[in-house]
Amino acid sequence: MTFQALIPLSGYAGWTFLTRTRESQQEVHDNSPLISREVEYFKENISKISTAKELVNDRTLLKVALGAFGLDADLPNKAFVEKVLVEGSLLEDAFAHRLSDKRYLEMTVAFGFDLGTPRSKLSDFGDKIVKAYKGRQFEVAVGQANEGMRLALTVQRDLTDIANGDMTSNSKWFTVMGNPPLRSVFDTVFNLPSSFGALDLDRQLEVFQDRAERLFGSSDLTQFSDPEKQEELIQQFLVRSQLNSINIGVQSGRAALSLLQNSRSYFSNSQQFF
């Protein structure tokens, strides 16, 4: 039986319910037959892998590996994934460094196929990847019930690490921009249009910092290492997402009403000719 996350409410009320029941729901998810089979297979076989090609040619191992970094959609893209892993991260011009989505860089660093001995040979490697995979797959299940909740979980997982990271404030913002789920959260909170991402990165940085200053009192991303400030971000994201959904519904309703009125007018005018 496939696990289904229980989220009976939308918006921030739904988030409150999820956080209260997360531990028990996560346990049910982790013990589901499919997840159990996949993680056991991974732990038993990952130490046998020595090259990127061997990894991408084993569908279950690759599924867990990609899923641990939120890259599930790349499961069919074996050649692309292999290139990321083969080139690794040691060289500045490695493929992963050139990709805007930094989750690929995280993955290739974790596996270390460009090292003399890949990290897949380490005794605790399987457990680390499996832990990340379980967490990410729970988020996927939550997203199937409510995508906004999934993104909020991403904030809890990724934003804390970035905020506490040993980087400059600007570098932290650029890291957020290179993380699609986190970027989506901030774009929503800052009420930025989809076309905003086409602007020069330095200009985007200025806008992000300006909006953060106005909404949260500081332009420094480090502020989100504070759980209360992080919760404030999540609350604003979920509330604004809910408002956006309502606005879309209203606009759709108006469009439907306009079409109905136009069709009535058309038929009324047509009858004058008969």
Short mmCIF file of N, CA and C in Angstrom, two decimals, residues 4-167:
data_model
loop_
_atom_site.label_atom_id
_atom_site.label_comp_id
_atom_site.label_asym_id
_atom_site.label_seq_id
_atom_site.Cartn_x
_atom_site.Cartn_y
_atom_site.Cartn_z
N GLN A 4 0.22 7.71 2.01
CA GLN A 4 -0.43 8.98 1.68
C GLN A 4 -0.37 9.89 2.90
N ALA A 5 0.24 11.05 2.72
CA ALA A 5 0.34 12.00 3.82
C ALA A 5 -1.04 12.53 4.18
N LEU A 6 -1.27 12.72 5.47
CA LEU A 6 -2.55 13.23 5.96
C LEU A 6 -2.41 14.71 6.26
N ILE A 7 -3.05 15.53 5.44
CA ILE A 7 -3.07 16.98 5.65
C ILE A 7 -4.51 17.45 5.44
N PRO A 8 -5.31 17.46 6.50
CA PRO A 8 -6.74 17.75 6.36
C PRO A 8 -7.08 19.21 6.13
N LEU A 9 -6.11 20.10 6.34
CA LEU A 9 -6.37 21.54 6.22
C LEU A 9 -5.35 22.16 5.28
N SER A 10 -5.70 23.29 4.71
CA SER A 10 -4.78 24.02 3.84
C SER A 10 -4.17 25.19 4.60
N GLY A 11 -3.23 25.88 3.97
CA GLY A 11 -2.65 27.07 4.57
C GLY A 11 -1.87 26.78 5.84
N TYR A 12 -1.74 27.81 6.66
CA TYR A 12 -0.92 27.68 7.86
C TYR A 12 -1.53 26.71 8.88
N ALA A 13 -2.85 26.60 8.88
CA ALA A 13 -3.49 25.64 9.78
C ALA A 13 -3.08 24.21 9.43
N GLY A 14 -2.97 23.94 8.13
CA GLY A 14 -2.52 22.62 7.69
C GLY A 14 -1.07 22.38 8.07
N TRP A 15 -0.26 23.43 7.99
CA TRP A 15 1.15 23.31 8.37
C TRP A 15 1.29 22.99 9.86
N THR A 16 0.47 23.65 10.67
CA THR A 16 0.49 23.39 12.11
C THR A 16 0.15 21.93 12.40
N PHE A 17 -0.84 21.40 11.68
CA PHE A 17 -1.21 19.99 11.85
C PHE A 17 -0.06 19.08 11.43
N LEU A 18 0.57 19.41 10.30
CA LEU A 18 1.65 18.57 9.78
C LEU A 18 2.84 18.54 10.74
N THR A 19 3.22 19.69 11.27
CA THR A 19 4.35 19.72 12.18
C THR A 19 4.06 18.94 13.47
N ARG A 20 2.80 18.96 13.88
CA ARG A 20 2.42 18.24 15.10
C ARG A 20 2.42 16.73 14.89
N THR A 21 2.12 16.29 13.68
CA THR A 21 2.00 14.85 13.41
C THR A 21 3.15 14.31 12.56
N ARG A 22 4.11 15.14 12.26
CA ARG A 22 5.16 14.75 11.31
C ARG A 22 5.91 13.50 11.74
N GLU A 23 6.30 13.44 12.99
CA GLU A 23 7.12 12.31 13.45
C GLU A 23 6.40 10.98 13.23
N SER A 24 5.13 10.93 13.60
CA SER A 24 4.38 9.68 13.45
C SER A 24 4.12 9.37 11.98
N GLN A 25 3.83 10.40 11.17
CA GLN A 25 3.60 10.17 9.75
C GLN A 25 4.89 9.73 9.05
N GLN A 26 6.01 10.32 9.45
CA GLN A 26 7.30 9.95 8.86
C GLN A 26 7.61 8.48 9.16
N GLU A 27 7.30 8.04 10.36
CA GLU A 27 7.56 6.65 10.74
C GLU A 27 6.75 5.68 9.89
N VAL A 28 5.48 6.01 9.68
CA VAL A 28 4.63 5.16 8.83
C VAL A 28 5.19 5.12 7.41
N HIS A 29 5.60 6.28 6.91
CA HIS A 29 6.17 6.36 5.56
C HIS A 29 7.43 5.51 5.44
N ASP A 30 8.33 5.65 6.39
CA ASP A 30 9.62 4.95 6.31
C ASP A 30 9.46 3.44 6.37
N ASN A 31 8.40 2.99 7.02
CA ASN A 31 8.17 1.55 7.16
C ASN A 31 7.28 0.97 6.07
N SER A 32 6.90 1.79 5.10
CA SER A 32 6.07 1.29 4.01
C SER A 32 6.88 0.29 3.18
N PRO A 33 6.23 -0.70 2.57
CA PRO A 33 6.95 -1.77 1.86
C PRO A 33 7.91 -1.28 0.79
N LEU A 34 7.48 -0.33 -0.03
CA LEU A 34 8.32 0.14 -1.14
C LEU A 34 9.58 0.81 -0.62
N ILE A 35 9.43 1.73 0.31
CA ILE A 35 10.59 2.43 0.86
C ILE A 35 11.53 1.45 1.54
N SER A 36 10.97 0.53 2.29
CA SER A 36 11.80 -0.47 2.99
C SER A 36 12.63 -1.29 2.01
N ARG A 37 12.01 -1.73 0.92
CA ARG A 37 12.74 -2.53 -0.08
C ARG A 37 13.86 -1.73 -0.72
N GLU A 38 13.56 -0.50 -1.08
CA GLU A 38 14.54 0.33 -1.77
C GLU A 38 15.75 0.64 -0.88
N VAL A 39 15.50 1.00 0.36
CA VAL A 39 16.62 1.39 1.22
C VAL A 39 17.47 0.18 1.61
N GLU A 40 16.84 -0.96 1.79
CA GLU A 40 17.61 -2.16 2.11
C GLU A 40 18.50 -2.56 0.94
N TYR A 41 17.95 -2.47 -0.26
CA TYR A 41 18.74 -2.80 -1.46
C TYR A 41 19.92 -1.84 -1.58
N PHE A 42 19.67 -0.57 -1.34
CA PHE A 42 20.73 0.43 -1.47
C PHE A 42 21.85 0.15 -0.46
N LYS A 43 21.48 -0.08 0.78
CA LYS A 43 22.50 -0.31 1.81
C LYS A 43 23.31 -1.58 1.55
N GLU A 44 22.67 -2.56 0.96
CA GLU A 44 23.35 -3.83 0.70
C GLU A 44 24.28 -3.76 -0.51
N ASN A 45 24.00 -2.85 -1.45
CA ASN A 45 24.72 -2.88 -2.72
C ASN A 45 25.56 -1.66 -3.05
N ILE A 46 25.37 -0.54 -2.37
CA ILE A 46 26.06 0.68 -2.77
C ILE A 46 27.58 0.56 -2.60
N SER A 47 28.03 -0.21 -1.63
CA SER A 47 29.48 -0.35 -1.42
C SER A 47 30.17 -1.11 -2.55
N LYS A 48 29.38 -1.79 -3.38
CA LYS A 48 29.94 -2.53 -4.52
C LYS A 48 30.19 -1.61 -5.72
N ILE A 49 29.69 -0.39 -5.64
CA ILE A 49 29.78 0.55 -6.76
C ILE A 49 31.11 1.31 -6.71
N SER A 50 31.82 1.29 -7.85
CA SER A 50 33.11 1.97 -7.93
C SER A 50 33.12 3.12 -8.93
N THR A 51 32.18 3.12 -9.88
CA THR A 51 32.16 4.14 -10.92
C THR A 51 30.76 4.71 -11.10
N ALA A 52 30.72 5.88 -11.72
CA ALA A 52 29.43 6.52 -12.00
C ALA A 52 28.59 5.67 -12.95
N LYS A 53 29.24 5.03 -13.91
CA LYS A 53 28.52 4.20 -14.87
C LYS A 53 27.82 3.04 -14.17
N GLU A 54 28.50 2.42 -13.23
CA GLU A 54 27.88 1.32 -12.48
C GLU A 54 26.64 1.81 -11.73
N LEU A 55 26.72 3.00 -11.18
CA LEU A 55 25.59 3.55 -10.43
C LEU A 55 24.40 3.82 -11.34
N VAL A 56 24.62 4.50 -12.46
CA VAL A 56 23.49 4.86 -13.31
C VAL A 56 22.88 3.65 -14.01
N ASN A 57 23.62 2.55 -14.08
CA ASN A 57 23.10 1.34 -14.72
C ASN A 57 22.29 0.46 -13.76
N ASP A 58 22.23 0.85 -12.50
CA ASP A 58 21.40 0.14 -11.53
C ASP A 58 20.25 1.07 -11.15
N ARG A 59 19.07 0.77 -11.66
CA ARG A 59 17.94 1.70 -11.53
C ARG A 59 17.58 1.98 -10.07
N THR A 60 17.56 0.97 -9.23
CA THR A 60 17.17 1.19 -7.84
C THR A 60 18.20 2.02 -7.10
N LEU A 61 19.48 1.71 -7.31
CA LEU A 61 20.53 2.51 -6.67
C LEU A 61 20.46 3.96 -7.14
N LEU A 62 20.26 4.14 -8.44
CA LEU A 62 20.18 5.50 -8.98
C LEU A 62 18.95 6.23 -8.45
N LYS A 63 17.85 5.52 -8.33
CA LYS A 63 16.61 6.13 -7.82
C LYS A 63 16.81 6.67 -6.41
N VAL A 64 17.45 5.88 -5.57
CA VAL A 64 17.69 6.32 -4.19
C VAL A 64 18.71 7.46 -4.17
N ALA A 65 19.76 7.33 -4.98
CA ALA A 65 20.80 8.36 -5.02
C ALA A 65 20.22 9.71 -5.44
N LEU A 66 19.46 9.72 -6.51
CA LEU A 66 18.86 10.97 -6.98
C LEU A 66 17.82 11.48 -5.99
N GLY A 67 17.01 10.57 -5.48
CA GLY A 67 15.96 10.97 -4.55
C GLY A 67 16.50 11.59 -3.28
N ALA A 68 17.69 11.18 -2.87
CA ALA A 68 18.29 11.73 -1.65
C ALA A 68 18.62 13.21 -1.79
N PHE A 69 18.71 13.69 -3.04
CA PHE A 69 19.02 15.09 -3.28
C PHE A 69 17.87 15.84 -3.96
N GLY A 70 16.71 15.21 -3.99
CA GLY A 70 15.55 15.87 -4.59
C GLY A 70 15.60 15.95 -6.09
N LEU A 71 16.34 15.04 -6.72
CA LEU A 71 16.53 15.06 -8.17
C LEU A 71 15.83 13.88 -8.85
N ASP A 72 14.72 13.45 -8.28
CA ASP A 72 13.99 12.27 -8.77
C ASP A 72 13.67 12.35 -10.26
N ALA A 73 13.36 13.54 -10.74
CA ALA A 73 12.94 13.70 -12.13
C ALA A 73 14.03 13.34 -13.12
N ASP A 74 15.28 13.25 -12.66
CA ASP A 74 16.38 12.93 -13.56
C ASP A 74 16.64 11.44 -13.70
N LEU A 75 15.78 10.61 -13.15
CA LEU A 75 15.99 9.16 -13.24
C LEU A 75 16.14 8.67 -14.68
N PRO A 76 15.38 9.20 -15.65
CA PRO A 76 15.57 8.74 -17.04
C PRO A 76 16.82 9.33 -17.71
N ASN A 77 17.40 10.38 -17.12
CA ASN A 77 18.50 11.10 -17.77
C ASN A 77 19.86 10.54 -17.36
N LYS A 78 20.09 9.29 -17.69
CA LYS A 78 21.29 8.59 -17.22
C LYS A 78 22.58 9.24 -17.72
N ALA A 79 22.62 9.64 -18.97
CA ALA A 79 23.84 10.23 -19.53
C ALA A 79 24.17 11.55 -18.84
N PHE A 80 23.15 12.34 -18.59
CA PHE A 80 23.33 13.63 -17.91
C PHE A 80 23.86 13.42 -16.50
N VAL A 81 23.23 12.51 -15.76
CA VAL A 81 23.65 12.24 -14.38
C VAL A 81 25.07 11.69 -14.35
N GLU A 82 25.38 10.80 -15.28
CA GLU A 82 26.73 10.23 -15.32
C GLU A 82 27.77 11.31 -15.55
N LYS A 83 27.46 12.25 -16.42
CA LYS A 83 28.40 13.35 -16.69
C LYS A 83 28.65 14.18 -15.43
N VAL A 84 27.57 14.46 -14.70
CA VAL A 84 27.70 15.21 -13.44
C VAL A 84 28.62 14.47 -12.47
N LEU A 85 28.41 13.17 -12.35
CA LEU A 85 29.16 12.37 -11.38
C LEU A 85 30.60 12.12 -11.81
N VAL A 86 30.81 11.89 -13.09
CA VAL A 86 32.16 11.60 -13.59
C VAL A 86 33.07 12.82 -13.44
N GLU A 87 32.56 14.00 -13.79
CA GLU A 87 33.39 15.20 -13.73
C GLU A 87 33.61 15.67 -12.30
N GLY A 88 32.73 15.27 -11.39
CA GLY A 88 32.93 15.57 -9.98
C GLY A 88 32.89 17.05 -9.65
N SER A 89 33.71 17.44 -8.68
CA SER A 89 33.67 18.82 -8.20
C SER A 89 35.05 19.44 -7.98
N LEU A 90 36.10 18.66 -8.15
CA LEU A 90 37.44 19.16 -7.83
C LEU A 90 37.90 20.26 -8.78
N LEU A 91 37.56 20.14 -10.06
CA LEU A 91 37.96 21.14 -11.04
C LEU A 91 36.91 22.26 -11.11
N GLU A 92 37.38 23.49 -11.23
CA GLU A 92 36.47 24.63 -11.24
C GLU A 92 35.51 24.62 -12.43
N ASP A 93 35.95 24.03 -13.54
CA ASP A 93 35.09 24.00 -14.73
C ASP A 93 34.31 22.69 -14.84
N ALA A 94 34.24 21.92 -13.76
CA ALA A 94 33.46 20.68 -13.78
C ALA A 94 32.00 20.99 -14.07
N PHE A 95 31.33 20.05 -14.69
CA PHE A 95 29.95 20.24 -15.16
C PHE A 95 29.03 20.72 -14.04
N ALA A 96 29.15 20.13 -12.86
CA ALA A 96 28.25 20.48 -11.75
C ALA A 96 28.39 21.94 -11.35
N HIS A 97 29.59 22.49 -11.47
CA HIS A 97 29.81 23.90 -11.13
C HIS A 97 29.11 24.83 -12.12
N ARG A 98 28.89 24.35 -13.32
CA ARG A 98 28.29 25.19 -14.36
C ARG A 98 26.77 25.14 -14.34
N LEU A 99 26.21 24.26 -13.55
CA LEU A 99 24.75 24.14 -13.47
C LEU A 99 24.21 25.09 -12.41
N SER A 100 23.11 25.75 -12.71
CA SER A 100 22.53 26.70 -11.75
C SER A 100 21.93 26.00 -10.54
N ASP A 101 21.42 24.78 -10.74
CA ASP A 101 20.83 24.01 -9.65
C ASP A 101 21.97 23.32 -8.88
N LYS A 102 22.24 23.81 -7.69
CA LYS A 102 23.40 23.34 -6.93
C LYS A 102 23.18 21.99 -6.24
N ARG A 103 22.00 21.41 -6.40
CA ARG A 103 21.79 20.07 -5.85
C ARG A 103 22.65 19.04 -6.58
N TYR A 104 22.94 19.31 -7.85
CA TYR A 104 23.83 18.39 -8.59
C TYR A 104 25.24 18.43 -8.01
N LEU A 105 25.67 19.61 -7.63
CA LEU A 105 26.99 19.75 -7.02
C LEU A 105 27.03 19.01 -5.69
N GLU A 106 25.97 19.14 -4.91
CA GLU A 106 25.90 18.44 -3.62
C GLU A 106 25.98 16.93 -3.83
N MET A 107 25.31 16.44 -4.86
CA MET A 107 25.31 15.00 -5.12
C MET A 107 26.69 14.51 -5.53
N THR A 108 27.33 15.21 -6.45
CA THR A 108 28.62 14.73 -6.92
C THR A 108 29.69 14.84 -5.84
N VAL A 109 29.58 15.84 -4.97
CA VAL A 109 30.50 15.94 -3.83
C VAL A 109 30.28 14.75 -2.89
N ALA A 110 29.02 14.41 -2.66
CA ALA A 110 28.70 13.32 -1.74
C ALA A 110 29.26 11.99 -2.23
N PHE A 111 29.16 11.72 -3.53
CA PHE A 111 29.62 10.43 -4.06
C PHE A 111 31.12 10.41 -4.33
N GLY A 112 31.68 11.52 -4.74
CA GLY A 112 33.13 11.61 -4.90
C GLY A 112 33.73 10.64 -5.89
N PHE A 113 33.09 10.47 -7.04
CA PHE A 113 33.65 9.57 -8.05
C PHE A 113 34.91 10.13 -8.70
N ASP A 114 35.20 11.41 -8.47
CA ASP A 114 36.43 12.00 -9.01
C ASP A 114 37.59 11.88 -8.03
N LEU A 115 37.36 11.22 -6.92
CA LEU A 115 38.42 10.98 -5.94
C LEU A 115 39.09 9.64 -6.25
N GLY A 116 40.18 9.38 -5.60
CA GLY A 116 40.85 8.10 -5.82
C GLY A 116 39.96 6.93 -5.47
N THR A 117 39.27 7.06 -4.34
CA THR A 117 38.30 6.05 -3.90
C THR A 117 36.99 6.76 -3.63
N PRO A 118 35.90 6.39 -4.31
CA PRO A 118 34.63 7.09 -4.10
C PRO A 118 34.11 6.90 -2.68
N ARG A 119 33.32 7.84 -2.23
CA ARG A 119 32.79 7.78 -0.86
C ARG A 119 31.77 6.66 -0.70
N SER A 120 31.32 6.10 -1.80
CA SER A 120 30.38 4.97 -1.72
C SER A 120 31.01 3.77 -1.03
N LYS A 121 32.33 3.78 -0.90
CA LYS A 121 33.03 2.67 -0.24
C LYS A 121 33.09 2.84 1.28
N LEU A 122 32.74 4.01 1.77
CA LEU A 122 32.78 4.26 3.21
C LEU A 122 31.68 3.48 3.92
N SER A 123 31.96 3.02 5.12
CA SER A 123 31.04 2.13 5.84
C SER A 123 29.72 2.81 6.20
N ASP A 124 29.74 4.12 6.43
CA ASP A 124 28.51 4.81 6.84
C ASP A 124 27.83 5.55 5.69
N PHE A 125 28.36 5.39 4.48
CA PHE A 125 27.82 6.14 3.34
C PHE A 125 26.36 5.76 3.06
N GLY A 126 26.08 4.46 3.03
CA GLY A 126 24.72 4.00 2.72
C GLY A 126 23.70 4.55 3.70
N ASP A 127 24.04 4.56 4.98
CA ASP A 127 23.10 5.06 5.99
C ASP A 127 22.81 6.54 5.80
N LYS A 128 23.84 7.31 5.45
CA LYS A 128 23.65 8.76 5.26
C LYS A 128 22.72 9.04 4.08
N ILE A 129 22.96 8.35 2.96
CA ILE A 129 22.14 8.58 1.78
C ILE A 129 20.71 8.10 2.02
N VAL A 130 20.56 6.98 2.68
CA VAL A 130 19.23 6.44 2.97
C VAL A 130 18.44 7.39 3.87
N LYS A 131 19.10 7.97 4.86
CA LYS A 131 18.42 8.92 5.74
C LYS A 131 17.90 10.12 4.94
N ALA A 132 18.74 10.63 4.04
CA ALA A 132 18.33 11.76 3.20
C ALA A 132 17.20 11.34 2.27
N TYR A 133 17.29 10.13 1.73
CA TYR A 133 16.27 9.64 0.80
C TYR A 133 14.91 9.52 1.49
N LYS A 134 14.89 8.97 2.68
CA LYS A 134 13.63 8.84 3.41
C LYS A 134 13.00 10.20 3.66
N GLY A 135 13.83 11.15 4.07
CA GLY A 135 13.30 12.49 4.33
C GLY A 135 12.74 13.14 3.09
N ARG A 136 13.47 13.03 1.99
CA ARG A 136 13.02 13.63 0.73
C ARG A 136 11.76 12.96 0.20
N GLN A 137 11.69 11.63 0.32
CA GLN A 137 10.52 10.93 -0.20
C GLN A 137 9.28 11.23 0.64
N PHE A 138 9.48 11.46 1.92
CA PHE A 138 8.35 11.90 2.74
C PHE A 138 7.86 13.25 2.25
N GLU A 139 8.78 14.13 1.89
CA GLU A 139 8.41 15.44 1.36
C GLU A 139 7.65 15.28 0.04
N VAL A 140 8.08 14.33 -0.79
CA VAL A 140 7.37 14.08 -2.05
C VAL A 140 5.93 13.66 -1.77
N ALA A 141 5.76 12.78 -0.79
CA ALA A 141 4.41 12.32 -0.43
C ALA A 141 3.57 13.48 0.09
N VAL A 142 4.18 14.34 0.87
CA VAL A 142 3.47 15.53 1.37
C VAL A 142 3.09 16.43 0.19
N GLY A 143 4.00 16.56 -0.76
CA GLY A 143 3.74 17.40 -1.93
C GLY A 143 2.60 16.89 -2.78
N GLN A 144 2.39 15.59 -2.79
CA GLN A 144 1.27 15.03 -3.54
C GLN A 144 -0.07 15.43 -2.92
N ALA A 145 -0.03 15.69 -1.62
CA ALA A 145 -1.24 16.16 -0.93
C ALA A 145 -1.34 17.68 -0.97
N ASN A 146 -0.18 18.34 -0.84
CA ASN A 146 -0.16 19.81 -0.82
C ASN A 146 1.26 20.28 -1.13
N GLU A 147 1.46 20.82 -2.32
CA GLU A 147 2.80 21.21 -2.75
C GLU A 147 3.40 22.31 -1.87
N GLY A 148 2.55 23.20 -1.37
CA GLY A 148 3.05 24.26 -0.50
C GLY A 148 3.68 23.71 0.77
N MET A 149 3.09 22.66 1.32
CA MET A 149 3.64 22.03 2.53
C MET A 149 5.00 21.41 2.24
N ARG A 150 5.13 20.84 1.06
CA ARG A 150 6.42 20.25 0.68
C ARG A 150 7.50 21.33 0.64
N LEU A 151 7.19 22.46 0.06
CA LEU A 151 8.16 23.54 -0.01
C LEU A 151 8.49 24.08 1.38
N ALA A 152 7.50 24.10 2.25
CA ALA A 152 7.76 24.55 3.63
C ALA A 152 8.71 23.60 4.34
N LEU A 153 8.58 22.31 4.09
CA LEU A 153 9.51 21.33 4.66
C LEU A 153 10.92 21.55 4.13
N THR A 154 11.02 21.96 2.88
CA THR A 154 12.33 22.26 2.29
C THR A 154 13.00 23.41 3.02
N VAL A 155 12.20 24.39 3.40
CA VAL A 155 12.74 25.52 4.17
C VAL A 155 13.38 25.02 5.45
N GLN A 156 12.69 24.16 6.16
CA GLN A 156 13.23 23.63 7.42
C GLN A 156 14.53 22.86 7.19
N ARG A 157 14.60 22.12 6.10
CA ARG A 157 15.77 21.27 5.87
C ARG A 157 16.95 22.04 5.30
N ASP A 158 16.72 22.79 4.23
CA ASP A 158 17.83 23.40 3.50
C ASP A 158 18.22 24.79 3.99
N LEU A 159 17.24 25.59 4.37
CA LEU A 159 17.55 26.98 4.70
C LEU A 159 18.40 27.08 5.96
N THR A 160 18.19 26.19 6.91
CA THR A 160 18.99 26.21 8.14
C THR A 160 20.46 26.00 7.82
N ASP A 161 20.75 25.02 6.96
CA ASP A 161 22.14 24.73 6.60
C ASP A 161 22.78 25.91 5.88
N ILE A 162 22.02 26.52 4.98
CA ILE A 162 22.57 27.66 4.22
C ILE A 162 22.80 28.85 5.15
N ALA A 163 21.82 29.13 6.00
CA ALA A 163 21.92 30.28 6.91
C ALA A 163 23.10 30.13 7.87
N ASN A 164 23.38 28.91 8.28
CA ASN A 164 24.48 28.66 9.22
C ASN A 164 25.81 28.40 8.52
N GLY A 165 25.80 28.40 7.20
CA GLY A 165 27.00 28.07 6.44
C GLY A 165 28.09 29.11 6.56
N ASP A 166 29.31 28.68 6.29
CA ASP A 166 30.48 29.56 6.36
C ASP A 166 30.68 30.25 5.01
N MET A 167 29.76 31.18 4.72
CA MET A 167 29.79 31.92 3.46
C MET A 167 29.44 33.37 3.73
#
